[in-house]
PDB file of C-alpha atoms in Angstrom:
ATOM      1  CA  MET A 198      31.917  13.777  -9.329  1.00  0.00           C
ATOM      2  CA  THR A 199      35.412  13.450  -9.039  1.00  0.00           C
ATOM      3  CA  ILE A 200      38.093  14.571 -11.022  1.00  0.00           C
ATOM      4  CA  ASN A 201      41.877  13.689 -12.258  1.00  0.00           C
ATOM      5  CA  ALA A 202      45.260  15.237 -12.887  1.00  0.00           C
ATOM      6  CA  THR A 203      48.226  13.439 -14.447  1.00  0.00           C
ATOM      7  CA  ASN A 204      51.734  14.949 -14.247  1.00  0.00           C
ATOM      8  CA  ALA A 205      55.282  12.927 -14.261  1.00  0.00           C
ATOM      9  CA  ALA A 206      55.083  12.544 -10.260  1.00  0.00           C
ATOM     10  CA  GLY A 207      51.927  10.708 -10.747  1.00  0.00           C
ATOM     11  CA  THR A 208      48.167  10.964 -10.554  1.00  0.00           C
ATOM     12  CA  GLY A 209      45.303  13.015  -7.728  1.00  0.00           C
ATOM     13  CA  SER A 210      41.905  13.718  -7.980  1.00  0.00           C
ATOM     14  CA  ALA A 211      39.148  15.224  -6.036  1.00  0.00           C
ATOM     15  CA  THR A 212      35.774  14.997  -5.464  1.00  0.00           C
ATOM     16  CA  LEU A 213      33.937  18.081  -7.392  1.00  0.00           C
ATOM     17  CA  VAL A 214      30.924  19.230  -5.972  1.00  0.00           C
ATOM     18  CA  ILE A 215      28.793  22.071  -8.333  1.00  0.00           C
ATOM     19  CA  THR A 216      25.791  24.106  -6.378  1.00  0.00           C
ATOM     20  CA  ILE A 217      23.323  25.545  -8.176  1.00  0.00           C
ATOM     21  CA  ALA A 218      21.498  28.228  -6.520  1.00  0.00           C
ATOM     22  CA  ALA A 219      17.971  29.529  -7.258  1.00  0.00           C
ATOM     23  CA  THR A 220      17.797  32.991  -8.062  1.00  0.00           C
ATOM     24  CA  ALA A 221      15.255  35.509  -7.264  1.00  0.00           C
ATOM     25  CA  PRO A 222      12.603  36.072  -9.478  1.00  0.00           C
ATOM     26  CA  LEU A 223      12.519  38.693 -11.702  1.00  0.00           C
ATOM     27  CA  ILE A 224       8.919  40.313 -12.079  1.00  0.00           C
ATOM     28  CA  THR A 225       7.977  40.036 -16.433  1.00  0.00           C
ATOM     29  CA  SER A 226       4.320  41.081 -16.075  1.00  0.00           C
ATOM     30  CA  GLY A 227       3.675  44.968 -17.333  1.00  0.00           C
ATOM     31  CA  LEU A 228       4.184  47.877 -14.737  1.00  0.00           C
ATOM     32  CA  THR A 229       1.055  49.070 -15.562  1.00  0.00           C
ATOM     33  CA  ALA A 230      -2.867  48.541 -15.540  1.00  0.00           C
ATOM     34  CA  GLY A 231      -6.156  50.000 -15.943  1.00  0.00           C
ATOM     35  CA  GLY A 232      -9.771  49.473 -14.692  1.00  0.00           C
ATOM     36  CA  SER A 233     -12.996  51.598 -13.753  1.00  0.00           C
ATOM     37  CA  THR A 234     -15.252  51.556 -10.598  1.00  0.00           C
ATOM     38  CA  SER A 235     -17.619  48.857 -10.100  1.00  0.00           C
ATOM     39  CA  THR A 236     -15.985  46.925 -13.257  1.00  0.00           C
ATOM     40  CA  PRO A 237     -14.302  43.731 -12.393  1.00  0.00           C
ATOM     41  CA  PHE A 238     -10.409  43.959 -12.571  1.00  0.00           C
ATOM     42  CA  ASN A 239      -8.035  41.443 -13.373  1.00  0.00           C
ATOM     43  CA  TYR A 240      -3.851  41.475 -13.604  1.00  0.00           C
ATOM     44  CA  GLN A 241      -1.344  38.990 -13.384  1.00  0.00           C
ATOM     45  CA  ILE A 242       1.841  38.821 -11.837  1.00  0.00           C
ATOM     46  CA  ALA A 243       4.370  37.093 -14.096  1.00  0.00           C
ATOM     47  CA  ALA A 244       7.713  36.450 -13.245  1.00  0.00           C
ATOM     48  CA  THR A 245      11.091  34.303 -13.800  1.00  0.00           C
ATOM     49  CA  GLY A 246      12.500  31.431 -11.513  1.00  0.00           C
ATOM     50  CA  SER A 247       9.169  29.330 -10.780  1.00  0.00           C
ATOM     51  CA  PRO A 248       7.609  31.758  -8.298  1.00  0.00           C
ATOM     52  CA  THR A 249       6.523  29.524  -5.518  1.00  0.00           C
ATOM     53  CA  SER A 250       4.119  32.354  -3.938  1.00  0.00           C
ATOM     54  CA  PHE A 251       3.263  36.045  -4.827  1.00  0.00           C
ATOM     55  CA  GLY A 252       2.281  39.263  -2.776  1.00  0.00           C
ATOM     56  CA  ALA A 253       1.123  43.111  -3.404  1.00  0.00           C
ATOM     57  CA  THR A 254       0.721  45.887  -0.845  1.00  0.00           C
ATOM     58  CA  GLY A 255      -1.266  49.162  -1.627  1.00  0.00           C
ATOM     59  CA  LEU A 256      -4.063  47.662  -3.935  1.00  0.00           C
ATOM     60  CA  PRO A 257      -6.653  50.214  -4.130  1.00  0.00           C
ATOM     61  CA  GLY A 258     -10.037  49.027  -2.162  1.00  0.00           C
ATOM     62  CA  GLY A 259     -11.926  46.110  -3.352  1.00  0.00           C
ATOM     63  CA  LEU A 260      -8.557  44.028  -5.311  1.00  0.00           C
ATOM     64  CA  GLY A 261      -6.723  41.503  -3.437  1.00  0.00           C
ATOM     65  CA  VAL A 262      -3.926  39.030  -4.427  1.00  0.00           C
ATOM     66  CA  ASN A 263      -4.491  35.220  -4.900  1.00  0.00           C
ATOM     67  CA  GLY A 264      -1.035  34.117  -3.155  1.00  0.00           C
ATOM     68  CA  SER A 265      -0.681  31.083  -4.689  1.00  0.00           C
ATOM     69  CA  THR A 266      -1.371  32.089  -8.566  1.00  0.00           C
ATOM     70  CA  GLY A 267      -0.331  35.876  -8.402  1.00  0.00           C
ATOM     71  CA  ALA A 268      -3.906  37.103  -9.833  1.00  0.00           C
ATOM     72  CA  ILE A 269      -4.986  40.781  -8.720  1.00  0.00           C
ATOM     73  CA  THR A 270      -8.570  40.582  -8.757  1.00  0.00           C
ATOM     74  CA  GLY A 271     -11.658  42.196  -7.443  1.00  0.00           C
ATOM     75  CA  THR A 272     -13.845  45.565  -7.969  1.00  0.00           C
ATOM     76  CA  PRO A 273     -12.129  48.784  -7.529  1.00  0.00           C
ATOM     77  CA  ALA A 274     -14.070  50.744  -5.167  1.00  0.00           C
ATOM     78  CA  ALA A 275     -12.155  53.881  -5.545  1.00  0.00           C
ATOM     79  CA  THR A 276     -10.514  56.196  -8.140  1.00  0.00           C
ATOM     80  CA  GLY A 277      -7.352  57.312  -8.247  1.00  0.00           C
ATOM     81  CA  VAL A 278      -3.953  55.965  -9.189  1.00  0.00           C
ATOM     82  CA  PHE A 279      -2.256  53.583  -7.021  1.00  0.00           C
ATOM     83  CA  ASN A 280       1.593  52.752  -6.831  1.00  0.00           C
ATOM     84  CA  VAL A 281       1.454  48.952  -6.220  1.00  0.00           C
ATOM     85  CA  THR A 282       4.347  46.504  -5.060  1.00  0.00           C
ATOM     86  CA  ILE A 283       4.055  43.165  -6.158  1.00  0.00           C
ATOM     87  CA  SER A 284       6.661  40.330  -5.388  1.00  0.00           C
ATOM     88  CA  ALA A 285       7.594  37.265  -6.361  1.00  0.00           C
ATOM     89  CA  ILE A 286       8.950  34.865  -4.005  1.00  0.00           C
ATOM     90  CA  ASN A 287      11.038  31.645  -4.033  1.00  0.00           C
ATOM     91  CA  SER A 288      13.577  29.509  -2.423  1.00  0.00           C
ATOM     92  CA  GLY A 289      16.510  32.304  -4.036  1.00  0.00           C
ATOM     93  CA  GLY A 290      14.701  35.062  -2.767  1.00  0.00           C
ATOM     94  CA  THR A 291      12.061  37.666  -3.266  1.00  0.00           C
ATOM     95  CA  GLY A 292      11.390  39.972  -6.800  1.00  0.00           C
ATOM     96  CA  SER A 293       9.484  43.229  -6.639  1.00  0.00           C
ATOM     97  CA  ALA A 294       8.961  45.633  -8.892  1.00  0.00           C
ATOM     98  CA  THR A 295       6.038  48.790  -8.644  1.00  0.00           C
ATOM     99  CA  LEU A 296       2.356  48.536 -10.758  1.00  0.00           C
ATOM    100  CA  VAL A 297       0.764  52.091 -11.210  1.00  0.00           C
ATOM    101  CA  ILE A 298      -2.494  51.158 -11.058  1.00  0.00           C
ATOM    102  CA  THR A 299      -4.888  53.446 -12.436  1.00  0.00           C
ATOM    103  CA  ILE A 300      -8.311  53.307 -11.560  1.00  0.00           C
ATOM    104  CA  ASN A 301     -11.092  55.206 -13.280  1.00  0.00           C
TER     105      ASN A 301
END
């Protein structure tokens, strides 16, 4: 885009370049979930900023995350309270949060 300015001495112009960078995702899904052993578990990581991939660390045994969709699924193998770090990634960076999963 070219911008111009004019005064009594004449007109000057310059090229203006505007770059809009992506921002890191913000996790928007709930941060608590519960389930029971031997019962299928489902949780969906949701985030702003059009994430291109997802992650989760510290999941209870029997659960896994789909890196493309953000779905955490499986059948929990043990009881307990698990602090899971969930993440969403795009070109602007990584957004993360702690998900507390309680398995009875």
